[in-house]
Short mmCIF file of C-alpha atoms in Angstrom, two decimals:
data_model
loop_
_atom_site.label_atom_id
_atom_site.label_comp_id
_atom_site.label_asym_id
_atom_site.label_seq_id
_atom_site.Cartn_x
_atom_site.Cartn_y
_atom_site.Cartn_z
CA UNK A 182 21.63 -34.94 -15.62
CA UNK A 183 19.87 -34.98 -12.10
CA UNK A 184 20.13 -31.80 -9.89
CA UNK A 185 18.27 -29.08 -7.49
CA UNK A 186 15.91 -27.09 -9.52
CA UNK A 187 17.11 -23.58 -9.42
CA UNK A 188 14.10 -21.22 -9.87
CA UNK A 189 16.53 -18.39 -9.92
CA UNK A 190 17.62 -19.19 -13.89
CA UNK A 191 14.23 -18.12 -15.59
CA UNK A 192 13.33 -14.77 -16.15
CA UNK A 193 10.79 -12.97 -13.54
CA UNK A 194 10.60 -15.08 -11.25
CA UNK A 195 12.99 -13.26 -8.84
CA UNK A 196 10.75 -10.21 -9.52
CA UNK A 197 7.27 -11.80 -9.35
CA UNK A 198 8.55 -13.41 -5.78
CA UNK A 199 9.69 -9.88 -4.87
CA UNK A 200 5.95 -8.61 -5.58
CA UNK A 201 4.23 -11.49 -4.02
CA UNK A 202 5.88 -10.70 -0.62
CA UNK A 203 5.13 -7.27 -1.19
CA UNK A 204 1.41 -7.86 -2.10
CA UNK A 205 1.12 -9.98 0.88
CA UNK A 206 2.65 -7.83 3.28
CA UNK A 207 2.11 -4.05 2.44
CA UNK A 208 -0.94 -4.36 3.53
CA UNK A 209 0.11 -5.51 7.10
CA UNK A 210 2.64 -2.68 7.36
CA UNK A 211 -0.38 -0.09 6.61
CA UNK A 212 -1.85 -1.34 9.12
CA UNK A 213 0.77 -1.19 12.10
CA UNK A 214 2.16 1.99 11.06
CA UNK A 215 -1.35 3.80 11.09
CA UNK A 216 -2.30 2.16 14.75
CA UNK A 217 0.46 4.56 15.62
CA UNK A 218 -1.61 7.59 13.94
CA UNK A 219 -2.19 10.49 16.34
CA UNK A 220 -5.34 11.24 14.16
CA UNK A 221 -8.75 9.66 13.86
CA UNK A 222 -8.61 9.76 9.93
CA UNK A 223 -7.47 6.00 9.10
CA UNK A 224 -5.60 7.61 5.78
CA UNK A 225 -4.70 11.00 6.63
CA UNK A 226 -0.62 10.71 8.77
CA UNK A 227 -0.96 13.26 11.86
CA UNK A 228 1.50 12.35 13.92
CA UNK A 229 2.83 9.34 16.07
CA UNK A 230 0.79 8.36 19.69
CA UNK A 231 -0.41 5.71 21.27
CA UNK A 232 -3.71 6.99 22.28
CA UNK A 233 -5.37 4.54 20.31
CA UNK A 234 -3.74 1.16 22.31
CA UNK A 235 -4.41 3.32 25.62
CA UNK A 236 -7.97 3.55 24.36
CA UNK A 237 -8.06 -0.46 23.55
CA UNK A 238 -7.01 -0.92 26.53
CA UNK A 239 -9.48 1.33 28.23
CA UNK A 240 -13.05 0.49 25.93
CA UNK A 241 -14.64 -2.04 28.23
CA UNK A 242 -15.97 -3.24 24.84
CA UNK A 243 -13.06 -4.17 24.01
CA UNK A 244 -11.71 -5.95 26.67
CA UNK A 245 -15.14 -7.85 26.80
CA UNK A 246 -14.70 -9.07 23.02
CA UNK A 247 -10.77 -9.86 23.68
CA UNK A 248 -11.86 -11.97 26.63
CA UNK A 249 -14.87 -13.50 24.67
CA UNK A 250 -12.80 -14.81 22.19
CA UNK A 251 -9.85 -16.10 24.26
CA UNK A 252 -12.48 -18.00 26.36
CA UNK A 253 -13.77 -19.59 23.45
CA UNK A 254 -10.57 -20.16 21.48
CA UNK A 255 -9.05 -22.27 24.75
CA UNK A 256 -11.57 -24.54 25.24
CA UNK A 257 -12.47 -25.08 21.72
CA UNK A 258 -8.84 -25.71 21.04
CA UNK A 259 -8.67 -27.49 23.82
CA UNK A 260 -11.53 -30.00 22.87
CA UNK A 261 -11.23 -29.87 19.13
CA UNK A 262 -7.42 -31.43 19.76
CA UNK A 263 -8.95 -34.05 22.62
CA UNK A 264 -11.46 -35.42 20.44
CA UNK A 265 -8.62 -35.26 17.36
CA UNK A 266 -6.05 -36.98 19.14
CA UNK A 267 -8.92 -39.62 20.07
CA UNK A 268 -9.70 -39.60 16.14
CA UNK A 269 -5.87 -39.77 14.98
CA UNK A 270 -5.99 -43.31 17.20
CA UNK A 271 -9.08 -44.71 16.14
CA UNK A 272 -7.82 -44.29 12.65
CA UNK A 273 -4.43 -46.30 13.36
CA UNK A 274 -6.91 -48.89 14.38
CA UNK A 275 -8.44 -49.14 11.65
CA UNK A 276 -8.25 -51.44 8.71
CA UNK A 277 -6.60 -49.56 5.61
CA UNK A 278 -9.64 -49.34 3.76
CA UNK A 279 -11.93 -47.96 6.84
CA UNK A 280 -9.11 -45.80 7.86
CA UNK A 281 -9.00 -43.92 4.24
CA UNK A 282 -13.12 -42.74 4.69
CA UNK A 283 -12.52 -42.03 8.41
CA UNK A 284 -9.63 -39.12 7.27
CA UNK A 285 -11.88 -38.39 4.28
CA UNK A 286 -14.54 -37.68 6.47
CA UNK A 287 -13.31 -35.88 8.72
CA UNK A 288 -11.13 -33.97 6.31
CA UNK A 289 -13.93 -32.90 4.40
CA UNK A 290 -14.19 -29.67 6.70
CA UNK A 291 -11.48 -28.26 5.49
CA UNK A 292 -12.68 -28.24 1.91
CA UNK A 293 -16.78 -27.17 1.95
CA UNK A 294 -17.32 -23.49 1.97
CA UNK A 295 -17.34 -21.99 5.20
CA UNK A 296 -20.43 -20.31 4.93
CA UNK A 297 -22.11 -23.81 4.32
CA UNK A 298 -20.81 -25.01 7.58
CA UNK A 299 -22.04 -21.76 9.13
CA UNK A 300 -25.64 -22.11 7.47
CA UNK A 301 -25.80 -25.79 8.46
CA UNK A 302 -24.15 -24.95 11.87
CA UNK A 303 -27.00 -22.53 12.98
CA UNK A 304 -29.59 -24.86 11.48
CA UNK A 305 -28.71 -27.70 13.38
CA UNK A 306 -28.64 -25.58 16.66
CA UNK A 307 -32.27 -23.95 15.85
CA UNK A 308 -33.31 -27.65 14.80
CA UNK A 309 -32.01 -28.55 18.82
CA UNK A 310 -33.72 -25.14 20.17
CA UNK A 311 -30.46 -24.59 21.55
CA UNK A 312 -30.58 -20.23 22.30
CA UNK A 313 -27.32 -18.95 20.69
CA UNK A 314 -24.86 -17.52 23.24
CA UNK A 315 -21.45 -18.92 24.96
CA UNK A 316 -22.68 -22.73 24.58
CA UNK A 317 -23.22 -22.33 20.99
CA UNK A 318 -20.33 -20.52 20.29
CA UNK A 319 -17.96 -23.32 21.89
CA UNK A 320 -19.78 -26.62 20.42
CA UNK A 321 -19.01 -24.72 16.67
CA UNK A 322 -15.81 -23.62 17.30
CA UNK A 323 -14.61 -27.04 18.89
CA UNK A 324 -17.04 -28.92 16.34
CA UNK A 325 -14.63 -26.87 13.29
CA UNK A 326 -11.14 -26.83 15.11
CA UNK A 327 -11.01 -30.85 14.80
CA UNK A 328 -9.84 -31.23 11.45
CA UNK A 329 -6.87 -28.45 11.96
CA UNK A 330 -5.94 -29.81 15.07
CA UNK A 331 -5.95 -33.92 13.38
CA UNK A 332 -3.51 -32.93 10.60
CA UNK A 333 -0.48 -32.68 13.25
CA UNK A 334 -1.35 -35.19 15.22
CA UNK A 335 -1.68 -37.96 12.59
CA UNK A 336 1.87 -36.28 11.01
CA UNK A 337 3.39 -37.02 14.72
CA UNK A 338 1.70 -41.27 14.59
CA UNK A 339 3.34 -41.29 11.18
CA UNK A 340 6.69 -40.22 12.33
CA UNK A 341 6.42 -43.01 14.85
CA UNK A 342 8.27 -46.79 15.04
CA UNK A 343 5.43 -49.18 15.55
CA UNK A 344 9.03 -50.99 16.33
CA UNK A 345 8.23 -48.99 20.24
CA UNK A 346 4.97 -50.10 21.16
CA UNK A 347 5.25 -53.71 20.41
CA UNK A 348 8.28 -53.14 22.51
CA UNK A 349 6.42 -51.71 25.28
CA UNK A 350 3.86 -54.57 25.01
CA UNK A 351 6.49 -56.70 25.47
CA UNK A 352 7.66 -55.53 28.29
CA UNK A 353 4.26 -55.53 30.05
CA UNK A 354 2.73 -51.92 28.91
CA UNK A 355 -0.96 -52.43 27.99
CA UNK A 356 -3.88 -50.22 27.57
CA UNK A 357 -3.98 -47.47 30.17
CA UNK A 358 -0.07 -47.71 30.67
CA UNK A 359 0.72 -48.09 27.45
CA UNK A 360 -0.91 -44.68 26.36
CA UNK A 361 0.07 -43.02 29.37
CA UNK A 362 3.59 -43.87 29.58
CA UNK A 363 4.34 -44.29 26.31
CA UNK A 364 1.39 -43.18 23.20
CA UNK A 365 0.83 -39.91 24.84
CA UNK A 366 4.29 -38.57 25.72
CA UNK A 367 5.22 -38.99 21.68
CA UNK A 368 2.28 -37.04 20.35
CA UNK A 369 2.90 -34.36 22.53
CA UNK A 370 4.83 -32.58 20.00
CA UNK A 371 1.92 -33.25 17.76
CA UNK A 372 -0.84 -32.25 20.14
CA UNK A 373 0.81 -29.11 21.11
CA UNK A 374 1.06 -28.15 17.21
CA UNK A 375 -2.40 -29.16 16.68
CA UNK A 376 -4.13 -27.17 19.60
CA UNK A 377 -1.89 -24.00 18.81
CA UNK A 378 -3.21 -24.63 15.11
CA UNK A 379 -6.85 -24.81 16.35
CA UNK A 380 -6.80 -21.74 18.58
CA UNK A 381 -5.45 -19.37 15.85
CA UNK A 382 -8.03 -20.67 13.97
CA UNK A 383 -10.90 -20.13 16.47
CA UNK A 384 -9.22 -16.69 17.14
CA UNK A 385 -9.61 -15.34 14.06
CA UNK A 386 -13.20 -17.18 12.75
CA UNK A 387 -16.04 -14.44 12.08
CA UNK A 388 -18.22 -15.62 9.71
CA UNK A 389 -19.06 -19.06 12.18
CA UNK A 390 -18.87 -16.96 14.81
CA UNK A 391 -21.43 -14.53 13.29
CA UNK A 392 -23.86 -16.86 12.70
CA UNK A 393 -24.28 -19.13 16.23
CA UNK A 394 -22.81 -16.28 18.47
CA UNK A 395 -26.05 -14.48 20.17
CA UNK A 396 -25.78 -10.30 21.65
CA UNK A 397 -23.89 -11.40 24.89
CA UNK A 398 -21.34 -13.46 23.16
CA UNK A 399 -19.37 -10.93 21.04
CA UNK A 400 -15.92 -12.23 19.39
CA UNK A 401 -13.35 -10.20 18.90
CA UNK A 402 -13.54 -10.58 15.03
CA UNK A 403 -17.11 -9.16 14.96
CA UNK A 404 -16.71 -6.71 17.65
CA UNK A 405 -13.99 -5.51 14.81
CA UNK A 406 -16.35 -5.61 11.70
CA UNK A 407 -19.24 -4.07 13.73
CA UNK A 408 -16.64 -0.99 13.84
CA UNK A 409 -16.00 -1.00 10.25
CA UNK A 410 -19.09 -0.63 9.34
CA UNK A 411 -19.45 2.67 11.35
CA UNK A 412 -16.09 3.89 9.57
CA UNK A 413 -12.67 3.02 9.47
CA UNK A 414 -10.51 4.32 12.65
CA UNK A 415 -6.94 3.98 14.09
CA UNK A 416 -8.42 1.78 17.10
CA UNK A 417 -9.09 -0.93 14.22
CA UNK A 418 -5.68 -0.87 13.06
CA UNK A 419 -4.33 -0.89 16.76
CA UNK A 420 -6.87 -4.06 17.59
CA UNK A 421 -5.47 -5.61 14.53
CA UNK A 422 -1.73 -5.09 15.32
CA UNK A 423 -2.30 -6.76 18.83
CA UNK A 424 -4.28 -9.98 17.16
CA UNK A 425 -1.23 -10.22 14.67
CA UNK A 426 1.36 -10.02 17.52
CA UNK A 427 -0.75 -12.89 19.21
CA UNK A 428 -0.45 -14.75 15.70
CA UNK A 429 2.77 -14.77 15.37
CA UNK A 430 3.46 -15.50 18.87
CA UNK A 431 1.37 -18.56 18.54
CA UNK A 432 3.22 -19.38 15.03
CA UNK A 433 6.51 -18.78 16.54
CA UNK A 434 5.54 -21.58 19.41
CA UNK A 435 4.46 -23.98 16.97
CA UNK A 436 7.48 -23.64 14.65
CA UNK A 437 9.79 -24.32 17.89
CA UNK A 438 7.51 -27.16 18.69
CA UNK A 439 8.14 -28.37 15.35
CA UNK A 440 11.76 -28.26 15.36
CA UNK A 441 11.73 -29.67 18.73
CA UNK A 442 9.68 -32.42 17.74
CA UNK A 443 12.62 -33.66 14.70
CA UNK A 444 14.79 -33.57 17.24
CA UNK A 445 12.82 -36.19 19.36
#
């Protein structure tokens, strides 16, 4: 007898779901409801204000970091999803074999430690004498946003008929027009997904960040843990509500751009 697996027959699982979400989440909710805390004791309830987003948005430390690590988070995105898309099409290119240690490669990223990419990351740039700042603080965000922003991309060239560019070719679309009139406006979906992907990702990095980012060049993420290490306060929790609402705009747009990209 073939069927649907239903889950919902053994005992606990229902329950251990149920405390999963809650595990997951609680924490979160702690963390918006006290940004609302009149106080400055993190765990003590005094009373509901908004004196700590008014003071967010008044720190000129602050709004330094925030604009720090948008800077860096567009045009690493940005780069780290050209140079994927330009990876995604060398690998169609490729024979099978080739094509198979070209994703390896370039997955492999995703799978060492990210403190050993940090470590090697600031060794290569003292090995260059490059002085840690802005510059450095792009090249290893764009360098590590390549492998999030390739996995949608080559998801999109899978989805796609080889059927349409041989019948492009046919009809006299070659190399420049070809990509531009045809390669380019079906990965969009794919490209879109992949550089909202990467600039979450370059958003939120601190320990990278922490390593090739030099005293003019502070992120938002270790603007945040400098703070914690003077003591936990409301303005951490309000800072932290903001990124998430960021987050899950950015999530949101990639889930429509999903959806929108079956329906192509």
């Amino acid at each position: 007898m073939t069927g649907r697996l239903d889950t919902r027959r053994y005992p606990g699982v229902g329950s251990a779901a149920r405390l999963a979400f809650v595990f997951l989440y609680a924490p979160l909710a702690v963390v918006i409801v006290y940004s609302f805390n009149s106080g400055p004791i993190v765990s003590r309830w005094e009373g509901f204000s908004l004196v700590w987003y008014r003071e967010v948005l008044e720190r000129s430390d602050v709004r330094d970091a925030v604009w720090t690590s948008l800077r860096v988070a567009v045009v690493a995105s940005a780069g780290g999803t050209l140079l994927a898309m330009l990876a995604a099409l060398g690998i169609v290119a490729m024979i099978r074999r080739g094509s198979s240690l070209a994703v390896g490669f370039l997955s492999t990223p995703l799978l060492i430690p990210e403190i050993v990419t940090a470590v090697g990351t600031l060794s290569f740039f003292v090995l260059l004498d490059f002085e840690r700042g802005m510059t450095t603080l792009v090249l290893a965000h764009t360098a590590f946003c390549i492998p999030f922003a390739l996995l949608p991309i080559r998801a999109r060239l899978a989805e796609l008929d080889p059927a349409v560019f041989e019948a492009a070719s046919d009809l006299g679309a070659s190399g420049v027009r070809l990509f531009r009139r045809v390669t380019l406006p079906l990965l969009v979906p794919g490209i879109v997904s992949g550089a909202l992907l990467a600039f979450i990702i370059s958003l939120d990095d601190y320990l990278i960040s922490a390593f090739v980012a030099g005293p003019t060049s502070t992120t938002l993420p270790i603007f945040l843990f400098g703070l914690i290490r003077r003591g936990a306060s409301p303005l951490i929790n309000a800072v932290s509500t903001l990124l998430l609402l960021v987050t899950i705009a950015v999530l949101t747009a990639s889930y429509i751009t999903a959806k929108w990209r079956k329906h192509k």
